[in-house]
Amino acid sequence: MSKIALITADRDLYVQSEQLCADLHLDDEIDLYLAELSASTALAARLQHEGVEVIVARGGLALLIQQSDVKISVVEIVTTGQDLAKICLEARELTQLARPRAAFIAFDNMVTDIDVIARLADVDVTVHRLQSDEDIPPVVSEVAALDYDVIFGGIKTAQVAREQGLRVILLQSGTLSIRNALLEARRIIQGRQIEKENAETFQALIEYSLEGVISIDLQKRIQVINSVASRLLGCTAKEFLGQSIDTL
């Protein structure tokens, strides 16, 4: 299993990522998963247990994993101004209105700069914020009664809105955003590997030193004690690790 996993509920994003992994020769370094928004945190927890160190995700799915009990690095596929401009221009084309009214149903990390972009594109956008995936059906129903010309949103919002017969434009990510996220995830893994190798080298130098060596942290707790120091003190390193230096 790879140390990096990309999780998405969007099949198009999955296909884009698959192609990018091939282009960047990352096939052996990144595993791709297609999962429903509601199942994303459980999947992330399982992957963490199996040794995955970094998750790449987008929008609400990324936010839900970050807010969960999963203690794993999340690299977000950022929603760019270009992505937002694209849906605004599509709204003009789809509705054929001079200034269409759009409801943007989204998580906080999906709506940055939408006010500026919408103003430039001459689209009247109102943001309806989501806190969890469970909010999507009721918020869509609420928006349906407000007579918007079009709805912007992620994959689940689009599915629910289409089921209610509403016009929807799906927020999608450009290739550059996905590429940057994949490469950032790889940089994190490479950085951790270098840190691990440096730590192992340092530990070997300490262990084979002819002098007794003890290292403490800011709270004076013993973090490193080599075999020479252990023999001089007449104890095992395990007995002293984490103890205050004042106990010696």
mmCIF file of C-alpha atoms in Angstrom:
data_model
loop_
_atom_site.group_PDB
_atom_site.id
_atom_site.type_symbol
_atom_site.label_atom_id
_atom_site.label_comp_id
_atom_site.label_asym_id
_atom_site.label_seq_id
_atom_site.Cartn_x
_atom_site.Cartn_y
_atom_site.Cartn_z
ATOM 1 C CA MET A 1 0.000 0.000 0.000
ATOM 2 C CA SER A 2 1.190 3.525 -0.807
ATOM 3 C CA LYS A 3 1.724 6.170 1.891
ATOM 4 C CA ILE A 4 -0.461 8.647 -0.036
ATOM 5 C CA ALA A 5 -4.167 8.226 -0.804
ATOM 6 C CA LEU A 6 -6.459 10.446 -2.850
ATOM 7 C CA ILE A 7 -10.118 10.194 -1.843
ATOM 8 C CA THR A 8 -12.899 11.690 -3.940
ATOM 9 C CA ALA A 9 -16.629 11.308 -4.478
ATOM 10 C CA ASP A 10 -16.323 12.765 -7.979
ATOM 11 C CA ARG A 11 -15.686 10.230 -10.742
ATOM 12 C CA ASP A 12 -14.372 12.929 -13.097
ATOM 13 C CA LEU A 13 -11.839 14.023 -10.485
ATOM 14 C CA TYR A 14 -10.860 10.384 -10.012
ATOM 15 C CA VAL A 15 -10.209 10.007 -13.744
ATOM 16 C CA GLN A 16 -8.274 13.304 -13.880
ATOM 17 C CA SER A 17 -6.123 12.222 -10.938
ATOM 18 C CA GLU A 18 -5.507 8.801 -12.429
ATOM 19 C CA GLN A 19 -4.224 10.389 -15.634
ATOM 20 C CA LEU A 20 -2.069 12.892 -13.732
ATOM 21 C CA CYS A 21 -0.526 10.142 -11.602
ATOM 22 C CA ALA A 22 0.425 8.349 -14.799
ATOM 23 C CA ASP A 23 1.833 11.528 -16.370
ATOM 24 C CA LEU A 24 3.854 12.352 -13.239
ATOM 25 C CA HIS A 25 4.967 8.728 -12.727
ATOM 26 C CA LEU A 26 3.254 8.606 -9.334
ATOM 27 C CA ASP A 27 1.261 5.415 -9.959
ATOM 28 C CA ASP A 28 3.268 3.465 -7.375
ATOM 29 C CA GLU A 29 3.219 6.278 -4.809
ATOM 30 C CA ILE A 30 -0.463 7.272 -4.685
ATOM 31 C CA ASP A 31 -3.564 5.079 -4.342
ATOM 32 C CA LEU A 32 -6.904 6.458 -5.548
ATOM 33 C CA TYR A 33 -10.262 5.835 -3.856
ATOM 34 C CA LEU A 34 -13.786 6.683 -5.019
ATOM 35 C CA ALA A 35 -16.062 7.067 -1.979
ATOM 36 C CA GLU A 36 -19.303 8.738 -0.987
ATOM 37 C CA LEU A 37 -18.972 11.892 1.109
ATOM 38 C CA SER A 38 -20.651 10.176 4.060
ATOM 39 C CA ALA A 39 -18.146 7.290 3.965
ATOM 40 C CA SER A 40 -15.014 9.432 3.624
ATOM 41 C CA THR A 41 -14.049 9.698 7.303
ATOM 42 C CA ALA A 42 -14.451 5.963 7.897
ATOM 43 C CA LEU A 43 -12.295 5.259 4.847
ATOM 44 C CA ALA A 44 -9.662 7.761 6.038
ATOM 45 C CA ALA A 45 -9.584 6.079 9.467
ATOM 46 C CA ARG A 46 -9.066 2.674 7.855
ATOM 47 C CA LEU A 47 -6.305 3.976 5.623
ATOM 48 C CA GLN A 48 -4.564 5.570 8.606
ATOM 49 C CA HIS A 49 -4.662 2.211 10.386
ATOM 50 C CA GLU A 50 -3.149 0.581 7.289
ATOM 51 C CA GLY A 51 -0.206 2.993 7.223
ATOM 52 C CA VAL A 52 -1.267 5.819 4.910
ATOM 53 C CA GLU A 53 0.395 9.076 6.023
ATOM 54 C CA VAL A 54 -1.113 11.708 3.704
ATOM 55 C CA ILE A 55 -4.580 12.067 2.191
ATOM 56 C CA VAL A 56 -5.353 14.262 -0.809
ATOM 57 C CA ALA A 57 -8.962 15.455 -1.025
ATOM 58 C CA ARG A 58 -11.115 18.361 -2.172
ATOM 59 C CA GLY A 59 -13.845 20.600 -0.803
ATOM 60 C CA GLY A 60 -16.235 19.255 1.782
ATOM 61 C CA LEU A 61 -14.625 15.832 1.776
ATOM 62 C CA ALA A 62 -11.260 17.337 2.758
ATOM 63 C CA LEU A 63 -12.924 19.459 5.445
ATOM 64 C CA LEU A 64 -14.815 16.514 6.943
ATOM 65 C CA ILE A 65 -11.628 14.450 7.244
ATOM 66 C CA GLN A 66 -9.768 17.378 8.832
ATOM 67 C CA GLN A 67 -12.571 17.823 11.373
ATOM 68 C CA SER A 68 -12.784 14.110 12.200
ATOM 69 C CA ASP A 69 -10.778 12.082 14.727
ATOM 70 C CA VAL A 70 -8.419 10.950 11.979
ATOM 71 C CA LYS A 71 -4.901 12.173 12.816
ATOM 72 C CA ILE A 72 -3.429 12.259 9.359
ATOM 73 C CA SER A 73 -2.111 15.011 7.098
ATOM 74 C CA VAL A 74 -4.650 16.247 4.545
ATOM 75 C CA VAL A 75 -3.494 18.046 1.404
ATOM 76 C CA GLU A 76 -6.398 19.950 -0.087
ATOM 77 C CA ILE A 77 -7.070 20.316 -3.790
ATOM 78 C CA VAL A 78 -7.678 24.048 -3.636
ATOM 79 C CA THR A 79 -10.657 25.693 -5.314
ATOM 80 C CA THR A 80 -9.069 28.408 -7.453
ATOM 81 C CA GLY A 81 -10.383 31.659 -8.871
ATOM 82 C CA GLN A 82 -10.276 30.005 -12.273
ATOM 83 C CA ASP A 83 -12.580 27.211 -11.038
ATOM 84 C CA LEU A 84 -15.043 29.781 -9.681
ATOM 85 C CA ALA A 85 -14.880 31.935 -12.803
ATOM 86 C CA LYS A 86 -15.675 28.856 -14.886
ATOM 87 C CA ILE A 87 -18.952 28.120 -13.062
ATOM 88 C CA CYS A 88 -19.982 31.781 -13.197
ATOM 89 C CA LEU A 89 -19.430 31.926 -16.962
ATOM 90 C CA GLU A 90 -21.273 28.617 -17.373
ATOM 91 C CA ALA A 91 -24.217 30.128 -15.470
ATOM 92 C CA ARG A 92 -24.401 33.002 -17.952
ATOM 93 C CA GLU A 93 -24.296 30.578 -20.872
ATOM 94 C CA LEU A 94 -26.759 28.088 -19.393
ATOM 95 C CA THR A 95 -29.397 30.619 -18.355
ATOM 96 C CA GLN A 96 -28.863 33.126 -21.197
ATOM 97 C CA LEU A 97 -29.568 35.857 -18.633
ATOM 98 C CA ALA A 98 -27.669 39.122 -18.337
ATOM 99 C CA ARG A 99 -27.296 38.675 -14.561
ATOM 100 C CA PRO A 100 -28.354 35.207 -13.379
ATOM 101 C CA ARG A 101 -29.115 34.496 -9.730
ATOM 102 C CA ALA A 102 -27.105 31.560 -8.405
ATOM 103 C CA ALA A 103 -27.179 29.705 -5.082
ATOM 104 C CA PHE A 104 -23.751 28.369 -4.124
ATOM 105 C CA ILE A 105 -24.268 25.450 -1.720
ATOM 106 C CA ALA A 106 -20.844 24.706 -0.335
ATOM 107 C CA PHE A 107 -18.458 24.208 2.562
ATOM 108 C CA ASP A 108 -16.353 27.162 3.721
ATOM 109 C CA ASN A 109 -13.199 26.023 1.921
ATOM 110 C CA MET A 110 -14.984 26.045 -1.441
ATOM 111 C CA VAL A 111 -16.188 29.656 -1.546
ATOM 112 C CA THR A 112 -13.056 31.780 -1.073
ATOM 113 C CA ASP A 113 -13.126 34.822 -3.383
ATOM 114 C CA ILE A 114 -16.518 33.909 -4.887
ATOM 115 C CA ASP A 115 -17.824 37.437 -4.153
ATOM 116 C CA VAL A 116 -15.073 39.040 -6.227
ATOM 117 C CA ILE A 117 -15.299 36.525 -9.061
ATOM 118 C CA ALA A 118 -19.104 36.742 -9.220
ATOM 119 C CA ARG A 119 -18.998 40.526 -9.350
ATOM 120 C CA LEU A 120 -16.516 40.470 -12.221
ATOM 121 C CA ALA A 121 -18.611 37.905 -14.080
ATOM 122 C CA ASP A 122 -21.849 39.811 -13.340
ATOM 123 C CA VAL A 123 -23.524 36.861 -11.599
ATOM 124 C CA ASP A 124 -25.607 37.379 -8.440
ATOM 125 C CA VAL A 125 -24.297 34.621 -6.142
ATOM 126 C CA THR A 126 -25.646 33.857 -2.672
ATOM 127 C CA VAL A 127 -23.658 31.385 -0.586
ATOM 128 C CA HIS A 128 -25.532 28.773 1.471
ATOM 129 C CA ARG A 129 -22.931 27.250 3.768
ATOM 130 C CA LEU A 130 -22.736 23.594 4.760
ATOM 131 C CA GLN A 131 -21.397 22.190 8.023
ATOM 132 C CA SER A 132 -21.726 18.504 7.185
ATOM 133 C CA ASP A 133 -22.887 16.266 4.357
ATOM 134 C CA GLU A 134 -26.183 15.786 6.219
ATOM 135 C CA ASP A 135 -26.978 19.451 5.620
ATOM 136 C CA ILE A 136 -27.083 19.025 1.851
ATOM 137 C CA PRO A 137 -30.652 17.662 1.307
ATOM 138 C CA PRO A 138 -32.402 20.217 3.583
ATOM 139 C CA VAL A 139 -30.365 23.141 2.234
ATOM 140 C CA VAL A 140 -31.134 22.117 -1.364
ATOM 141 C CA SER A 141 -34.836 21.912 -0.481
ATOM 142 C CA GLU A 142 -34.655 25.363 1.107
ATOM 143 C CA VAL A 143 -32.897 26.800 -1.947
ATOM 144 C CA ALA A 144 -35.425 25.169 -4.300
ATOM 145 C CA ALA A 145 -38.141 27.427 -2.867
ATOM 146 C CA LEU A 146 -36.142 30.609 -3.443
ATOM 147 C CA ASP A 147 -36.429 30.747 -7.219
ATOM 148 C CA TYR A 148 -32.720 30.827 -8.140
ATOM 149 C CA ASP A 149 -31.796 30.508 -11.799
ATOM 150 C CA VAL A 150 -29.056 27.967 -11.148
ATOM 151 C CA ILE A 151 -27.280 26.160 -8.320
ATOM 152 C CA PHE A 152 -23.516 25.769 -7.853
ATOM 153 C CA GLY A 153 -22.139 22.926 -5.754
ATOM 154 C CA GLY A 154 -20.063 19.808 -5.312
ATOM 155 C CA ILE A 155 -20.866 16.279 -6.444
ATOM 156 C CA LYS A 156 -23.439 15.404 -3.742
ATOM 157 C CA THR A 157 -25.160 18.786 -3.941
ATOM 158 C CA ALA A 158 -25.416 18.342 -7.703
ATOM 159 C CA GLN A 159 -26.938 14.871 -7.299
ATOM 160 C CA VAL A 160 -29.558 16.010 -4.782
ATOM 161 C CA ALA A 161 -30.437 19.144 -6.774
ATOM 162 C CA ARG A 162 -30.872 17.225 -10.031
ATOM 163 C CA GLU A 163 -33.191 14.777 -8.267
ATOM 164 C CA GLN A 164 -35.383 17.793 -7.462
ATOM 165 C CA GLY A 165 -35.314 18.970 -11.070
ATOM 166 C CA LEU A 166 -33.082 21.975 -10.436
ATOM 167 C CA ARG A 167 -30.509 23.392 -12.825
ATOM 168 C CA VAL A 168 -27.031 22.681 -11.474
ATOM 169 C CA ILE A 169 -23.465 23.546 -12.393
ATOM 170 C CA LEU A 170 -20.890 21.243 -10.811
ATOM 171 C CA LEU A 171 -17.824 22.876 -9.274
ATOM 172 C CA GLN A 172 -14.793 21.119 -10.723
ATOM 173 C CA SER A 173 -11.052 21.456 -10.228
ATOM 174 C CA GLY A 174 -8.548 22.392 -12.880
ATOM 175 C CA THR A 175 -5.623 20.136 -13.690
ATOM 176 C CA LEU A 176 -3.106 22.512 -12.090
ATOM 177 C CA SER A 177 -4.808 22.370 -8.667
ATOM 178 C CA ILE A 178 -4.863 18.582 -8.689
ATOM 179 C CA ARG A 179 -1.262 18.373 -9.879
ATOM 180 C CA ASN A 180 -0.060 20.762 -7.172
ATOM 181 C CA ALA A 181 -1.844 18.768 -4.456
ATOM 182 C CA LEU A 182 -0.379 15.448 -5.625
ATOM 183 C CA LEU A 183 3.141 16.870 -5.744
ATOM 184 C CA GLU A 184 2.741 18.528 -2.331
ATOM 185 C CA ALA A 185 1.681 15.189 -0.839
ATOM 186 C CA ARG A 186 4.783 13.557 -2.305
ATOM 187 C CA ARG A 187 6.996 16.357 -0.899
ATOM 188 C CA ILE A 188 5.567 15.730 2.578
ATOM 189 C CA ILE A 189 6.379 12.018 2.369
ATOM 190 C CA GLN A 190 9.872 12.715 1.032
ATOM 191 C CA GLY A 191 10.498 15.254 3.802
ATOM 192 C CA ARG A 192 9.441 12.769 6.476
ATOM 193 C CA GLN A 193 11.696 10.101 4.982
ATOM 194 C CA ILE A 194 14.682 12.479 5.077
ATOM 195 C CA GLU A 195 13.898 13.378 8.693
ATOM 196 C CA LYS A 196 13.691 9.696 9.603
ATOM 197 C CA GLU A 197 17.012 8.928 7.921
ATOM 198 C CA ASN A 198 18.684 11.894 9.627
ATOM 199 C CA ALA A 199 17.313 10.789 12.988
ATOM 200 C CA GLU A 200 18.571 7.239 12.439
ATOM 201 C CA THR A 201 22.009 8.555 11.474
ATOM 202 C CA PHE A 202 22.108 10.766 14.558
ATOM 203 C CA GLN A 203 21.041 7.866 16.759
ATOM 204 C CA ALA A 204 23.768 5.639 15.308
ATOM 205 C CA LEU A 205 26.440 8.304 15.928
ATOM 206 C CA ILE A 206 25.285 8.724 19.519
ATOM 207 C CA GLU A 207 25.115 4.992 20.156
ATOM 208 C CA TYR A 208 28.624 4.303 18.885
ATOM 209 C CA SER A 209 30.199 7.281 20.665
ATOM 210 C CA LEU A 210 32.970 6.400 23.126
ATOM 211 C CA GLU A 211 31.571 8.949 25.579
ATOM 212 C CA GLY A 212 28.375 8.917 27.553
ATOM 213 C CA VAL A 213 25.703 11.052 25.875
ATOM 214 C CA ILE A 214 22.399 12.249 27.325
ATOM 215 C CA SER A 215 20.003 14.586 25.476
ATOM 216 C CA ILE A 216 17.130 16.418 27.178
ATOM 217 C CA ASP A 217 14.193 18.548 25.991
ATOM 218 C CA LEU A 218 13.111 21.996 27.190
ATOM 219 C CA GLN A 219 11.369 20.436 30.193
ATOM 220 C CA LYS A 220 14.625 18.649 31.162
ATOM 221 C CA ARG A 221 13.159 15.268 30.248
ATOM 222 C CA ILE A 222 15.648 12.711 28.932
ATOM 223 C CA GLN A 223 15.090 12.043 25.226
ATOM 224 C CA VAL A 224 18.279 10.181 24.308
ATOM 225 C CA ILE A 225 20.724 8.181 26.400
ATOM 226 C CA ASN A 226 23.395 6.012 24.814
ATOM 227 C CA SER A 227 24.803 2.691 26.000
ATOM 228 C CA VAL A 228 27.952 4.241 27.501
ATOM 229 C CA ALA A 229 25.888 6.578 29.686
ATOM 230 C CA SER A 230 23.615 3.679 30.647
ATOM 231 C CA ARG A 231 26.602 1.596 31.811
ATOM 232 C CA LEU A 232 28.059 4.497 33.792
ATOM 233 C CA LEU A 233 24.722 5.039 35.541
ATOM 234 C CA GLY A 234 24.148 1.335 36.063
ATOM 235 C CA CYS A 235 20.750 1.237 34.386
ATOM 236 C CA THR A 236 19.074 0.575 31.055
ATOM 237 C CA ALA A 237 18.206 3.438 28.704
ATOM 238 C CA LYS A 238 14.547 2.452 28.907
ATOM 239 C CA GLU A 239 14.485 3.207 32.649
ATOM 240 C CA PHE A 240 15.552 6.823 32.121
ATOM 241 C CA LEU A 241 13.807 7.847 28.892
ATOM 242 C CA GLY A 242 11.151 10.437 29.662
ATOM 243 C CA GLN A 243 12.433 10.997 33.214
ATOM 244 C CA SER A 244 13.694 14.343 34.500
ATOM 245 C CA ILE A 245 17.463 14.867 34.329
ATOM 246 C CA ASP A 246 17.229 15.942 37.990
ATOM 247 C CA THR A 247 16.547 12.324 38.968
ATOM 248 C CA LEU A 248 20.090 11.282 37.993
#
